[in-house]
Tab-separated table of C-alpha atoms in Angstrom:
chain	number	residue	atom	x	y	z
A	1	MET	CA	0.000	0.000	0.000
A	2	LEU	CA	1.414	3.343	-1.052
A	3	CYS	CA	1.022	6.031	1.548
A	4	CYS	CA	2.001	9.694	1.415
A	5	LEU	CA	1.892	10.996	4.961
A	6	LEU	CA	4.828	13.410	4.925
A	7	PRO	CA	4.738	17.007	3.723
A	8	VAL	CA	5.765	17.496	0.132
A	9	TYR	CA	8.066	20.193	1.460
A	10	ALA	CA	8.420	21.079	5.127
A	11	VAL	CA	8.536	24.850	5.429
A	12	ALA	CA	8.153	26.239	8.924
A	13	ASP	CA	5.382	28.679	9.794
A	14	ASP	CA	3.604	28.448	6.439
A	15	ALA	CA	-0.126	27.926	6.098
A	16	THR	CA	-0.952	24.322	5.302
A	17	ILE	CA	-3.009	22.670	2.586
A	18	VAL	CA	-3.986	19.117	3.532
A	19	ILE	CA	-4.841	16.701	0.736
A	20	LEU	CA	-6.940	13.796	1.979
A	21	GLY	CA	-7.150	11.410	-0.939
A	22	ASP	CA	-6.676	7.997	-2.499
A	23	SER	CA	-4.400	6.643	-5.239
A	24	LEU	CA	-5.246	9.503	-7.617
A	25	SER	CA	-3.320	11.782	-5.252
A	26	ALA	CA	-0.860	9.285	-3.729
A	27	ALA	CA	1.689	9.156	-6.586
A	28	TYR	CA	0.573	5.647	-7.521
A	29	GLY	CA	2.886	4.116	-10.128
A	30	MET	CA	5.252	7.090	-10.326
A	31	GLU	CA	7.899	8.994	-8.415
A	32	ARG	CA	6.470	11.136	-5.657
A	33	SER	CA	8.081	14.228	-7.174
A	34	GLU	CA	6.020	13.669	-10.353
A	35	SER	CA	2.631	13.675	-8.616
A	36	TRP	CA	0.221	16.574	-8.838
A	37	PRO	CA	0.528	17.374	-5.090
A	38	SER	CA	4.291	17.830	-5.541
A	39	LEU	CA	3.694	19.931	-8.634
A	40	LEU	CA	1.187	21.980	-6.629
A	41	GLN	CA	3.850	22.771	-4.041
A	42	GLN	CA	6.126	23.986	-6.811
A	43	ARG	CA	3.363	26.105	-8.363
A	44	LEU	CA	2.548	27.728	-5.043
A	45	GLU	CA	6.180	28.672	-4.517
A	46	GLN	CA	6.484	30.011	-8.061
A	47	HIS	CA	3.529	32.311	-7.431
A	48	GLY	CA	4.852	33.503	-4.085
A	49	HIS	CA	2.314	31.694	-1.928
A	50	ALA	CA	3.651	30.619	1.459
A	51	TYR	CA	1.801	27.326	1.699
A	52	ARG	CA	3.015	23.901	2.722
A	53	VAL	CA	1.287	20.978	1.011
A	54	PHE	CA	0.722	18.035	3.337
A	55	ASN	CA	-0.303	15.078	1.207
A	56	SER	CA	-2.137	12.541	3.349
A	57	SER	CA	-3.320	10.308	0.505
A	58	ILE	CA	-3.351	6.522	0.656
A	59	THR	CA	-3.915	4.086	-2.187
A	60	GLY	CA	-7.181	2.220	-1.666
A	61	GLU	CA	-8.502	4.740	0.861
A	62	THR	CA	-12.266	4.973	1.397
A	63	THR	CA	-14.336	7.772	2.866
A	64	GLN	CA	-14.512	5.809	6.122
A	65	GLY	CA	-10.727	5.653	6.306
A	66	GLY	CA	-10.473	9.357	5.559
A	67	LEU	CA	-13.051	10.178	8.208
A	68	THR	CA	-11.102	8.161	10.765
A	69	ARG	CA	-7.860	10.001	9.983
A	70	LEU	CA	-9.157	13.535	9.532
A	71	PRO	CA	-9.568	14.681	13.164
A	72	ARG	CA	-5.910	13.988	13.905
A	73	LEU	CA	-4.827	15.771	10.723
A	74	LEU	CA	-6.888	18.815	11.650
A	75	ARG	CA	-5.347	18.927	15.134
A	76	GLN	CA	-1.764	18.402	14.016
A	77	GLN	CA	-1.694	20.393	10.778
A	78	GLU	CA	-4.254	23.139	11.488
A	79	PRO	CA	-4.819	23.519	7.727
A	80	GLU	CA	-6.094	26.626	6.047
A	81	ILE	CA	-7.431	24.501	3.178
A	82	VAL	CA	-8.519	20.853	3.035
A	83	ILE	CA	-8.790	19.108	-0.328
A	84	ILE	CA	-11.017	16.024	-0.034
A	85	GLU	CA	-10.411	13.564	-2.883
A	86	LEU	CA	-12.228	10.463	-1.689
A	87	GLY	CA	-15.174	8.268	-2.584
A	88	GLY	CA	-13.963	6.545	-5.734
A	89	ASN	CA	-13.070	3.366	-3.873
A	90	ASP	CA	-16.437	3.433	-2.121
A	91	GLY	CA	-18.136	3.424	-5.499
A	92	LEU	CA	-15.928	0.734	-6.999
A	93	ARG	CA	-16.771	-1.483	-4.026
A	94	GLY	CA	-20.467	-0.774	-4.378
A	95	LEU	CA	-20.768	0.625	-0.863
A	96	PRO	CA	-24.076	2.272	0.069
A	97	ILE	CA	-24.207	5.798	-1.308
A	98	GLU	CA	-25.814	6.999	1.919
A	99	VAL	CA	-22.709	5.911	3.844
A	100	THR	CA	-20.359	7.649	1.403
A	101	ARG	CA	-22.415	10.831	1.535
A	102	SER	CA	-22.561	10.776	5.323
A	103	ASN	CA	-18.803	10.288	5.620
A	104	LEU	CA	-18.073	13.094	3.160
A	105	SER	CA	-20.583	15.356	4.897
A	106	THR	CA	-18.955	14.762	8.269
A	107	MET	CA	-15.475	15.423	6.860
A	108	ILE	CA	-16.672	18.689	5.344
A	109	GLU	CA	-18.322	19.755	8.605
A	110	GLN	CA	-15.247	18.872	10.674
A	111	SER	CA	-12.973	20.805	8.315
A	112	LEU	CA	-15.206	23.877	8.309
A	113	ALA	CA	-15.542	23.733	12.093
A	114	ALA	CA	-11.745	23.726	12.330
A	115	GLY	CA	-11.656	26.953	10.334
A	116	ALA	CA	-10.471	25.424	7.054
A	117	LYS	CA	-11.760	26.116	3.570
A	118	VAL	CA	-12.817	22.958	1.749
A	119	LEU	CA	-12.227	21.959	-1.857
A	120	LEU	CA	-14.298	18.852	-2.634
A	121	THR	CA	-13.104	16.733	-5.532
A	122	GLU	CA	-15.818	15.154	-7.620
A	123	MET	CA	-15.527	11.404	-8.118
A	124	ARG	CA	-17.229	9.291	-10.762
A	125	ILE	CA	-17.711	5.597	-11.386
A	126	PRO	CA	-18.209	3.623	-14.623
A	127	PRO	CA	-21.790	3.177	-15.921
A	128	ASN	CA	-21.628	-0.615	-15.538
A	129	TYR	CA	-22.705	-0.237	-11.905
A	130	GLY	CA	-26.213	0.469	-13.116
A	131	GLN	CA	-27.852	3.750	-14.049
A	132	THR	CA	-29.553	4.389	-10.716
A	133	TYR	CA	-26.468	3.787	-8.568
A	134	THR	CA	-24.180	5.660	-10.963
A	135	GLU	CA	-26.403	8.733	-11.173
A	136	LYS	CA	-26.920	8.879	-7.406
A	137	PHE	CA	-23.204	8.427	-6.770
A	138	ASN	CA	-22.151	11.078	-9.273
A	139	GLY	CA	-24.767	13.496	-7.933
A	140	THR	CA	-23.518	13.153	-4.360
A	141	TYR	CA	-20.676	15.607	-4.901
A	142	THR	CA	-22.638	18.381	-6.569
A	143	GLY	CA	-25.264	18.034	-3.846
A	144	LEU	CA	-22.747	18.333	-1.018
A	145	ALA	CA	-20.976	21.281	-2.652
A	146	ALA	CA	-24.290	23.122	-2.916
A	147	GLN	CA	-25.380	22.164	0.607
A	148	TYR	CA	-22.221	23.478	2.245
A	149	ASP	CA	-21.477	26.247	-0.273
A	150	ILE	CA	-17.977	24.918	-0.951
A	151	VAL	CA	-15.935	24.719	-4.137
A	152	LEU	CA	-16.360	21.574	-6.237
A	153	LEU	CA	-13.342	20.430	-8.227
A	154	PRO	CA	-14.433	18.555	-11.387
A	155	PHE	CA	-13.429	14.897	-11.710
A	156	LEU	CA	-9.641	14.778	-12.045
A	157	LEU	CA	-9.699	12.323	-14.953
A	158	GLN	CA	-12.546	13.797	-16.981
A	159	ASP	CA	-10.250	15.021	-19.788
A	160	ILE	CA	-7.619	12.353	-19.241
A	161	ALA	CA	-9.203	8.899	-18.995
A	162	LEU	CA	-9.607	8.351	-22.734
A	163	GLU	CA	-6.386	9.990	-23.898
A	164	PRO	CA	-3.524	7.681	-25.034
A	165	GLY	CA	-0.475	7.849	-22.802
A	166	LEU	CA	-2.263	9.552	-19.938
A	167	MET	CA	-3.498	6.401	-18.198
A	168	GLN	CA	-1.498	3.526	-16.777
A	169	ALA	CA	-1.975	-0.016	-18.083
A	170	ASP	CA	-4.664	-0.746	-15.476
A	171	GLY	CA	-6.907	1.884	-17.057
A	172	ILE	CA	-7.664	3.332	-13.630
A	173	HIS	CA	-4.659	5.419	-12.622
A	174	PRO	CA	-3.196	8.403	-14.489
A	175	THR	CA	0.416	8.421	-15.641
A	176	ALA	CA	3.123	10.885	-14.686
A	177	ALA	CA	2.445	12.642	-18.000
A	178	ALA	CA	-1.108	13.368	-16.827
A	179	GLN	CA	-0.066	15.038	-13.577
A	180	PRO	CA	0.558	18.540	-15.009
A	181	LEU	CA	-2.933	18.420	-16.552
A	182	ILE	CA	-4.449	17.434	-13.217
A	183	LEU	CA	-2.523	20.261	-11.582
A	184	GLU	CA	-4.101	22.779	-13.951
A	185	GLN	CA	-7.575	21.538	-13.013
A	186	VAL	CA	-6.784	21.793	-9.313
A	187	TRP	CA	-5.130	25.186	-9.666
A	188	ARG	CA	-8.160	26.753	-11.375
A	189	GLU	CA	-10.421	25.899	-8.458
A	190	LEU	CA	-7.877	26.338	-5.680
A	191	GLN	CA	-6.625	29.812	-6.612
A	192	PRO	CA	-9.677	31.728	-5.316
A	193	LEU	CA	-9.244	30.040	-1.908
A	194	LEU	CA	-5.635	31.112	-1.474
A	195	SER	CA	-4.575	34.057	0.631
A	196	SER	CA	-2.758	36.807	-1.236
A	197	PRO	CA	0.975	36.183	-1.751
A	198	GLY	CA	3.436	37.965	0.462
């Protein structure tokens, strides 16, 4: 199991961005320095933003696992921003949508209560899980974003999944070549949440 629990870069006294995710954010199948969280740290520094990216993403993570880990992360890291990129593994396992929604809802509430801004990453599952389940699952994220008035980041692989060379052989995980494209998606939605540089 690949686990990224150390800061991408440890810079004292900077505001922190915590990424709570699964394999799409855990540098699966590539060098850690190639992953979009590492590229995000570089982009922040290039733009003069004093943020430290703490990537707490684990391959295979579910919303239940994220919910279990989040309180400790909030206490230890005191993040200004929390990026929640979870739920895909719930869907692939066919877990009840109500459970996934409840876990995500609790994570959002805990993050907001801790004073953090939340960026929720939309997850999607293949249509072979049945139309009803797929539509309810995919609609969970837009519903939560509207309910809590938080920013929704479109599915990270929406412009990547069908492009040659951008997906690994398993057809599930993006390649290193796809990471800069994912970064651009994240950056568009994250920028308005950032404090002014300087």
